[in-house]
Amino acid sequence: MFDKILIANRGEIACRIIHTARRMGVSTVAVYSEADASARHVALADEAVLLGPASAAESYLRVDRLVDAARRTGAQAIHPGYGFLSENAEFARACKDAGLVFIGPPVSAIQAMGSKSEAKRIMEAAGVPLVPGYHGEDQDAGLLAQQADAIGYPVLIKASAGGGGKGMRVVNSAGEFATGLAAAKREAMASFADDRVLIEKYLLQPRHIEIQVFADGQGNCVHLFERDCSLQRRHQKVVEEAPGPGMEPARREQMGKAAVAAAQAIGYTGAGTVEFIVSADDEFYFMEMNTRLQVEHPVTECITGQDLVQWQLQVASGELLPLAQDALGINGHSIEVRIYAEDPERDFLPATGALKHLRFPRESKHVRVDSGVREGDVISVHYDPMIAKLIVWDHDRDAAIRRMLQALSETEIVGVTTNVDFLFSVIAHPGFRKGKVDTGFIDRHRSELTTSLNTDPDRGLGLASLFLLVQRKRLTTSQAMASEDPWSPWQRGDGWRMNDDSYTVLEFEIGGERVAVKAHYRGEHYLLDLPGGSVRGEARLNRDGMLVASLDGLRVRARVVQHDKELVVLLDGERQALLMHDPLEAGLEDEAGPGSLRSPMPGKVLDVLVSEGDKVQRGTPMIILEAMKMEHTIVAPADGTVTRINYAAGDLIDEGVDLVEFEAD
Ligand code: ADP
């Protein structure tokens, strides 16, 4: 076994690898960018080496600096994690040339699977079933269009070098093909510096089922069963589970064998994943092989009781696979959700910001939290916007679902927009509970999943009011104790006034609307005049800072997080955000002008599709932006006229700038 390894990654996966290495007595070296100097993975590792500036291209993607960092620190092996250089054959080769062990498959296997087209040719030869499509070398646009016609619409254009859903476009008819091809090629070029594409039949309502494989250097290869990763948005996974709902043992064996055959066809070693797409009529086809540890590997660990990072270190240091196929079994059910900084209501656009408040559920044999961030950290545009993975395990799927709902309701994140509420709605959805999953699930149920759960709005308002009243009381009590006359009626925090009903008025803004709550003091409790009627309320803050409150006799424990004027009430997995309204500041707020269209995040203008004076219809694409290597289209919010365009193609823009001015009819 190695004495010391370097982890060429950041975030949760770097932390997760350090965790296992430490347990095995292997020292760890972290690497970091200037933006990550105080990141969790740096703090956890035994040593850490600065790579360069924040941008990944100048830090986590610098092969030379990574190899040099390993040399300087005496690390014998490099674990690439996932993303970044994990599937980069040049990096694997550079490690080898420097006498370092690359914890992953041989260079040749990475190369073979690095191009989706090349991978398909190899799998075709090995007799693994493929989705009907074109994966040839000839990239002539006319030929590609012809191939698409022959396959029959809808088709999916994919970047050969692709990953992360980038450079992928669904085309529904021959008329849309040229635009789809151009967009896929642009995105592929920006992300992979390679604009070659392949075309596949676009399957309707398929499932994404993948098989975890593992091979050692002595020719042994096993599979560790399947993961169902059908729940996706933008063709990217957000919920994964193992075993797959409804998976028959015979089918599992068949797919497991196909995956092992795929791995053996390329002389694989280490951890790999063979991804299949399963059609609505239950045929399975090879999609691609990922030659690394997957984000969702924890669900496999939970049902098999194995530590896949430990297996990776063992195999990479020359040991045999720890277990043979017949020693592996499935125990219970595991589900993972990926908590992202993103806005489900704006087409899952990545979000950025500081994690002002961050609490995860307590870890146990049922709950695991893999995260690389801490309270106060910033989710920036430089890296993946994943905040954490929440993983649960229980004896069966139903119990695991209940665990997940509970874990999500105990997850408190304030400061950035996240998909936590959305994930809660997905897991609670009757279709998901029945195991009726396919890759179109989220799109089909989008409106049910993104509208906030129908909570009583008065409840959030009541809790926010009680929170402020409790705080106010604490403050006046401490001020009174510090004053010369602590028992004077003027020091009382209960709104006491001579000859008057003692009350105070709290003003809020909820979704742009002003709401006033009159709180009458009644000795030990309050009477709150809420929009829906008066409610008796009582509250205190417990030692964890939770608001223990009772509203008309219903007792709850809520978290209320205050940041400047913003209050967020978190209760049972739901959140309500309110602004405290300060009458003195009213009218000074910087509202977006009517009809102005702001950039949702920092990025670059790729294309401006309209001109000043153009009359457009609602939904007309106006500007194409690139942010985080993905394209985003800004569309007309209504029928109207473009009055001004503030940026041109190629311009770099900040978040929140007015891109276009627009007058609705
Ligand atoms: P990437 O490597 O960019 O993540 P994949 O090839 O793994 O791309 O595909 C991502 C997702 O896109 C799949 O999980 C699946 O949901 C969807 N997908 C891929 N190929 C097809 C297809 N031929 N028909 C329907 N959906 C597909």
JSON list of N, CA, C and O and ligand atoms in Angstrom, two decimals, residues 116 131 156 158 162-166 168 200-203 206 208 232 235-236 275 277 287-288 439, ligand 1:
[
{"chain": "A", "resi": 116, "resn": "LYS", "atom": "N", "xyz": [-16.79, 9.18, -27.22]},
{"chain": "A", "resi": 116, "resn": "LYS", "atom": "CA", "xyz": [-18.02, 8.38, -27.22]},
{"chain": "A", "resi": 116, "resn": "LYS", "atom": "C", "xyz": [-18.12, 7.57, -28.53]},
{"chain": "A", "resi": 116, "resn": "LYS", "atom": "O", "xyz": [-18.63, 6.46, -28.53]},
{"chain": "A", "resi": 131, "resn": "VAL", "atom": "N", "xyz": [-27.39, 1.90, -29.02]},
{"chain": "A", "resi": 131, "resn": "VAL", "atom": "CA", "xyz": [-28.55, 2.66, -29.51]},
{"chain": "A", "resi": 131, "resn": "VAL", "atom": "C", "xyz": [-28.34, 2.89, -31.00]},
{"chain": "A", "resi": 131, "resn": "VAL", "atom": "O", "xyz": [-27.23, 3.24, -31.41]},
{"chain": "A", "resi": 156, "resn": "LEU", "atom": "N", "xyz": [-30.70, 12.63, -31.07]},
{"chain": "A", "resi": 156, "resn": "LEU", "atom": "CA", "xyz": [-29.89, 13.33, -30.08]},
{"chain": "A", "resi": 156, "resn": "LEU", "atom": "C", "xyz": [-28.50, 13.52, -30.67]},
{"chain": "A", "resi": 156, "resn": "LEU", "atom": "O", "xyz": [-27.89, 12.56, -31.12]},
{"chain": "A", "resi": 158, "resn": "LYS", "atom": "N", "xyz": [-24.73, 14.39, -29.88]},
{"chain": "A", "resi": 158, "resn": "LYS", "atom": "CA", "xyz": [-23.85, 14.40, -28.70]},
{"chain": "A", "resi": 158, "resn": "LYS", "atom": "C", "xyz": [-22.43, 14.73, -29.12]},
{"chain": "A", "resi": 158, "resn": "LYS", "atom": "O", "xyz": [-21.96, 14.26, -30.15]},
{"chain": "A", "resi": 162, "resn": "GLY", "atom": "N", "xyz": [-17.79, 14.43, -25.29]},
{"chain": "A", "resi": 162, "resn": "GLY", "atom": "CA", "xyz": [-18.68, 15.02, -24.29]},
{"chain": "A", "resi": 162, "resn": "GLY", "atom": "C", "xyz": [-18.66, 14.42, -22.91]},
{"chain": "A", "resi": 162, "resn": "GLY", "atom": "O", "xyz": [-18.09, 13.36, -22.64]},
{"chain": "A", "resi": 163, "resn": "GLY", "atom": "N", "xyz": [-19.32, 15.13, -22.04]},
{"chain": "A", "resi": 163, "resn": "GLY", "atom": "CA", "xyz": [-19.49, 14.75, -20.65]},
{"chain": "A", "resi": 163, "resn": "GLY", "atom": "C", "xyz": [-20.26, 15.87, -19.98]},
{"chain": "A", "resi": 163, "resn": "GLY", "atom": "O", "xyz": [-20.29, 16.99, -20.51]},
{"chain": "A", "resi": 164, "resn": "GLY", "atom": "N", "xyz": [-20.92, 15.55, -18.88]},
{"chain": "A", "resi": 164, "resn": "GLY", "atom": "CA", "xyz": [-21.64, 16.59, -18.14]},
{"chain": "A", "resi": 164, "resn": "GLY", "atom": "C", "xyz": [-22.79, 17.20, -18.92]},
{"chain": "A", "resi": 164, "resn": "GLY", "atom": "O", "xyz": [-23.22, 18.31, -18.63]},
{"chain": "A", "resi": 165, "resn": "GLY", "atom": "N", "xyz": [-23.28, 16.48, -19.93]},
{"chain": "A", "resi": 165, "resn": "GLY", "atom": "CA", "xyz": [-24.43, 16.98, -20.68]},
{"chain": "A", "resi": 165, "resn": "GLY", "atom": "C", "xyz": [-24.08, 18.12, -21.62]},
{"chain": "A", "resi": 165, "resn": "GLY", "atom": "O", "xyz": [-24.95, 18.68, -22.29]},
{"chain": "A", "resi": 166, "resn": "LYS", "atom": "N", "xyz": [-22.78, 18.47, -21.70]},
{"chain": "A", "resi": 166, "resn": "LYS", "atom": "CA", "xyz": [-22.41, 19.59, -22.55]},
{"chain": "A", "resi": 166, "resn": "LYS", "atom": "C", "xyz": [-22.30, 19.14, -24.01]},
{"chain": "A", "resi": 166, "resn": "LYS", "atom": "O", "xyz": [-21.86, 18.03, -24.27]},
{"chain": "A", "resi": 168, "resn": "MET", "atom": "N", "xyz": [-24.83, 18.68, -26.04]},
{"chain": "A", "resi": 168, "resn": "MET", "atom": "CA", "xyz": [-25.87, 17.70, -26.34]},
{"chain": "A", "resi": 168, "resn": "MET", "atom": "C", "xyz": [-27.13, 18.44, -26.75]},
{"chain": "A", "resi": 168, "resn": "MET", "atom": "O", "xyz": [-27.53, 19.40, -26.10]},
{"chain": "A", "resi": 200, "resn": "GLU", "atom": "N", "xyz": [-27.63, 9.92, -32.26]},
{"chain": "A", "resi": 200, "resn": "GLU", "atom": "CA", "xyz": [-28.33, 8.72, -31.79]},
{"chain": "A", "resi": 200, "resn": "GLU", "atom": "C", "xyz": [-29.82, 8.91, -31.91]},
{"chain": "A", "resi": 200, "resn": "GLU", "atom": "O", "xyz": [-30.32, 10.03, -31.84]},
{"chain": "A", "resi": 201, "resn": "LYS", "atom": "N", "xyz": [-30.51, 7.82, -32.02]},
{"chain": "A", "resi": 201, "resn": "LYS", "atom": "CA", "xyz": [-31.96, 7.84, -31.90]},
{"chain": "A", "resi": 201, "resn": "LYS", "atom": "C", "xyz": [-32.25, 8.36, -30.49]},
{"chain": "A", "resi": 201, "resn": "LYS", "atom": "O", "xyz": [-31.64, 7.91, -29.52]},
{"chain": "A", "resi": 202, "resn": "TYR", "atom": "N", "xyz": [-33.16, 9.33, -30.38]},
{"chain": "A", "resi": 202, "resn": "TYR", "atom": "CA", "xyz": [-33.51, 9.83, -29.05]},
{"chain": "A", "resi": 202, "resn": "TYR", "atom": "C", "xyz": [-34.65, 8.98, -28.50]},
{"chain": "A", "resi": 202, "resn": "TYR", "atom": "O", "xyz": [-35.76, 9.01, -29.01]},
{"chain": "A", "resi": 203, "resn": "LEU", "atom": "N", "xyz": [-34.35, 8.20, -27.49]},
{"chain": "A", "resi": 203, "resn": "LEU", "atom": "CA", "xyz": [-35.35, 7.29, -26.94]},
{"chain": "A", "resi": 203, "resn": "LEU", "atom": "C", "xyz": [-36.32, 8.07, -26.06]},
{"chain": "A", "resi": 203, "resn": "LEU", "atom": "O", "xyz": [-35.92, 8.99, -25.35]},
{"chain": "A", "resi": 206, "resn": "PRO", "atom": "N", "xyz": [-36.87, 6.78, -21.51]},
{"chain": "A", "resi": 206, "resn": "PRO", "atom": "CA", "xyz": [-35.99, 5.67, -21.15]},
{"chain": "A", "resi": 206, "resn": "PRO", "atom": "C", "xyz": [-35.55, 5.77, -19.68]},
{"chain": "A", "resi": 206, "resn": "PRO", "atom": "O", "xyz": [-35.83, 6.77, -19.02]},
{"chain": "A", "resi": 208, "resn": "HIS", "atom": "N", "xyz": [-32.08, 5.44, -17.16]},
{"chain": "A", "resi": 208, "resn": "HIS", "atom": "CA", "xyz": [-30.61, 5.39, -17.15]},
{"chain": "A", "resi": 208, "resn": "HIS", "atom": "C", "xyz": [-30.21, 4.42, -16.05]},
{"chain": "A", "resi": 208, "resn": "HIS", "atom": "O", "xyz": [-30.45, 4.69, -14.87]},
{"chain": "A", "resi": 232, "resn": "GLN", "atom": "N", "xyz": [-33.22, 13.07, -13.81]},
{"chain": "A", "resi": 232, "resn": "GLN", "atom": "CA", "xyz": [-32.25, 14.02, -14.34]},
{"chain": "A", "resi": 232, "resn": "GLN", "atom": "C", "xyz": [-32.93, 15.32, -14.73]},
{"chain": "A", "resi": 232, "resn": "GLN", "atom": "O", "xyz": [-34.10, 15.33, -15.08]},
{"chain": "A", "resi": 235, "resn": "HIS", "atom": "N", "xyz": [-30.49, 16.63, -18.68]},
{"chain": "A", "resi": 235, "resn": "HIS", "atom": "CA", "xyz": [-29.77, 15.39, -18.97]},
{"chain": "A", "resi": 235, "resn": "HIS", "atom": "C", "xyz": [-28.67, 15.11, -17.96]},
{"chain": "A", "resi": 235, "resn": "HIS", "atom": "O", "xyz": [-27.71, 14.40, -18.26]},
{"chain": "A", "resi": 236, "resn": "GLN", "atom": "N", "xyz": [-28.77, 15.67, -16.77]},
{"chain": "A", "resi": 236, "resn": "GLN", "atom": "CA", "xyz": [-27.78, 15.40, -15.74]},
{"chain": "A", "resi": 236, "resn": "GLN", "atom": "C", "xyz": [-28.47, 14.89, -14.48]},
{"chain": "A", "resi": 236, "resn": "GLN", "atom": "O", "xyz": [-29.54, 15.37, -14.11]},
{"chain": "A", "resi": 275, "resn": "GLU", "atom": "N", "xyz": [-22.53, 2.71, -18.50]},
{"chain": "A", "resi": 275, "resn": "GLU", "atom": "CA", "xyz": [-23.87, 3.32, -18.50]},
{"chain": "A", "resi": 275, "resn": "GLU", "atom": "C", "xyz": [-24.71, 2.73, -19.62]},
{"chain": "A", "resi": 275, "resn": "GLU", "atom": "O", "xyz": [-24.28, 2.68, -20.78]},
{"chain": "A", "resi": 277, "resn": "ILE", "atom": "N", "xyz": [-28.71, 2.73, -21.42]},
{"chain": "A", "resi": 277, "resn": "ILE", "atom": "CA", "xyz": [-30.00, 3.39, -21.50]},
{"chain": "A", "resi": 277, "resn": "ILE", "atom": "C", "xyz": [-31.01, 2.28, -21.77]},
{"chain": "A", "resi": 277, "resn": "ILE", "atom": "O", "xyz": [-30.75, 1.39, -22.58]},
{"chain": "A", "resi": 287, "resn": "MET", "atom": "N", "xyz": [-24.38, 3.04, -23.47]},
{"chain": "A", "resi": 287, "resn": "MET", "atom": "CA", "xyz": [-24.32, 4.47, -23.75]},
{"chain": "A", "resi": 287, "resn": "MET", "atom": "C", "xyz": [-22.88, 4.94, -23.71]},
{"chain": "A", "resi": 287, "resn": "MET", "atom": "O", "xyz": [-22.37, 5.49, -24.65]},
{"chain": "A", "resi": 288, "resn": "GLU", "atom": "N", "xyz": [-22.21, 4.74, -22.58]},
{"chain": "A", "resi": 288, "resn": "GLU", "atom": "CA", "xyz": [-20.80, 5.09, -22.50]},
{"chain": "A", "resi": 288, "resn": "GLU", "atom": "C", "xyz": [-20.20, 4.44, -21.26]},
{"chain": "A", "resi": 288, "resn": "GLU", "atom": "O", "xyz": [-20.93, 3.93, -20.40]},
{"chain": "A", "resi": 439, "resn": "THR", "atom": "N", "xyz": [-36.12, 9.12, -17.57]},
{"chain": "A", "resi": 439, "resn": "THR", "atom": "CA", "xyz": [-35.34, 10.36, -17.63]},
{"chain": "A", "resi": 439, "resn": "THR", "atom": "C", "xyz": [-36.20, 11.58, -17.94]},
{"chain": "A", "resi": 439, "resn": "THR", "atom": "O", "xyz": [-35.74, 12.71, -17.83]},
{"chain": "B", "resi": 1, "resn": "ADP", "atom": "P1", "xyz": [-22.84, 12.99, -20.66]},
{"chain": "B", "resi": 1, "resn": "ADP", "atom": "O1", "xyz": [-21.60, 12.15, -20.75]},
{"chain": "B", "resi": 1, "resn": "ADP", "atom": "O2", "xyz": [-22.67, 14.34, -21.29]},
{"chain": "B", "resi": 1, "resn": "ADP", "atom": "O3", "xyz": [-23.42, 13.07, -19.29]},
{"chain": "B", "resi": 1, "resn": "ADP", "atom": "P2", "xyz": [-24.47, 10.79, -21.60]},
{"chain": "B", "resi": 1, "resn": "ADP", "atom": "O4", "xyz": [-24.16, 10.16, -22.89]},
{"chain": "B", "resi": 1, "resn": "ADP", "atom": "O5", "xyz": [-24.03, 10.09, -20.36]},
{"chain": "B", "resi": 1, "resn": "ADP", "atom": "O6", "xyz": [-23.92, 12.28, -21.61]},
{"chain": "B", "resi": 1, "resn": "ADP", "atom": "O7", "xyz": [-26.02, 11.06, -21.50]},
{"chain": "B", "resi": 1, "resn": "ADP", "atom": "C1", "xyz": [-26.59, 11.80, -20.44]},
{"chain": "B", "resi": 1, "resn": "ADP", "atom": "C2", "xyz": [-28.07, 11.54, -20.35]},
{"chain": "B", "resi": 1, "resn": "ADP", "atom": "O8", "xyz": [-28.74, 11.91, -21.56]},
{"chain": "B", "resi": 1, "resn": "ADP", "atom": "C3", "xyz": [-28.45, 10.09, -20.15]},
{"chain": "B", "resi": 1, "resn": "ADP", "atom": "O9", "xyz": [-28.38, 9.71, -18.81]},
{"chain": "B", "resi": 1, "resn": "ADP", "atom": "C4", "xyz": [-29.86, 10.06, -20.69]},
{"chain": "B", "resi": 1, "resn": "ADP", "atom": "O10", "xyz": [-30.78, 10.58, -19.75]},
{"chain": "B", "resi": 1, "resn": "ADP", "atom": "C5", "xyz": [-29.81, 11.03, -21.84]},
{"chain": "B", "resi": 1, "resn": "ADP", "atom": "N1", "xyz": [-29.58, 10.30, -23.09]},
{"chain": "B", "resi": 1, "resn": "ADP", "atom": "C6", "xyz": [-28.39, 9.95, -23.61]},
{"chain": "B", "resi": 1, "resn": "ADP", "atom": "N2", "xyz": [-28.55, 9.29, -24.78]},
{"chain": "B", "resi": 1, "resn": "ADP", "atom": "C7", "xyz": [-29.87, 9.22, -25.00]},
{"chain": "B", "resi": 1, "resn": "ADP", "atom": "C8", "xyz": [-30.69, 8.69, -26.05]},
{"chain": "B", "resi": 1, "resn": "ADP", "atom": "N3", "xyz": [-30.16, 8.10, -27.12]},
{"chain": "B", "resi": 1, "resn": "ADP", "atom": "N4", "xyz": [-32.04, 8.80, -25.94]},
{"chain": "B", "resi": 1, "resn": "ADP", "atom": "C9", "xyz": [-32.60, 9.42, -24.87]},
{"chain": "B", "resi": 1, "resn": "ADP", "atom": "N5", "xyz": [-31.88, 9.96, -23.88]},
{"chain": "B", "resi": 1, "resn": "ADP", "atom": "C10", "xyz": [-30.54, 9.87, -23.92]}
]
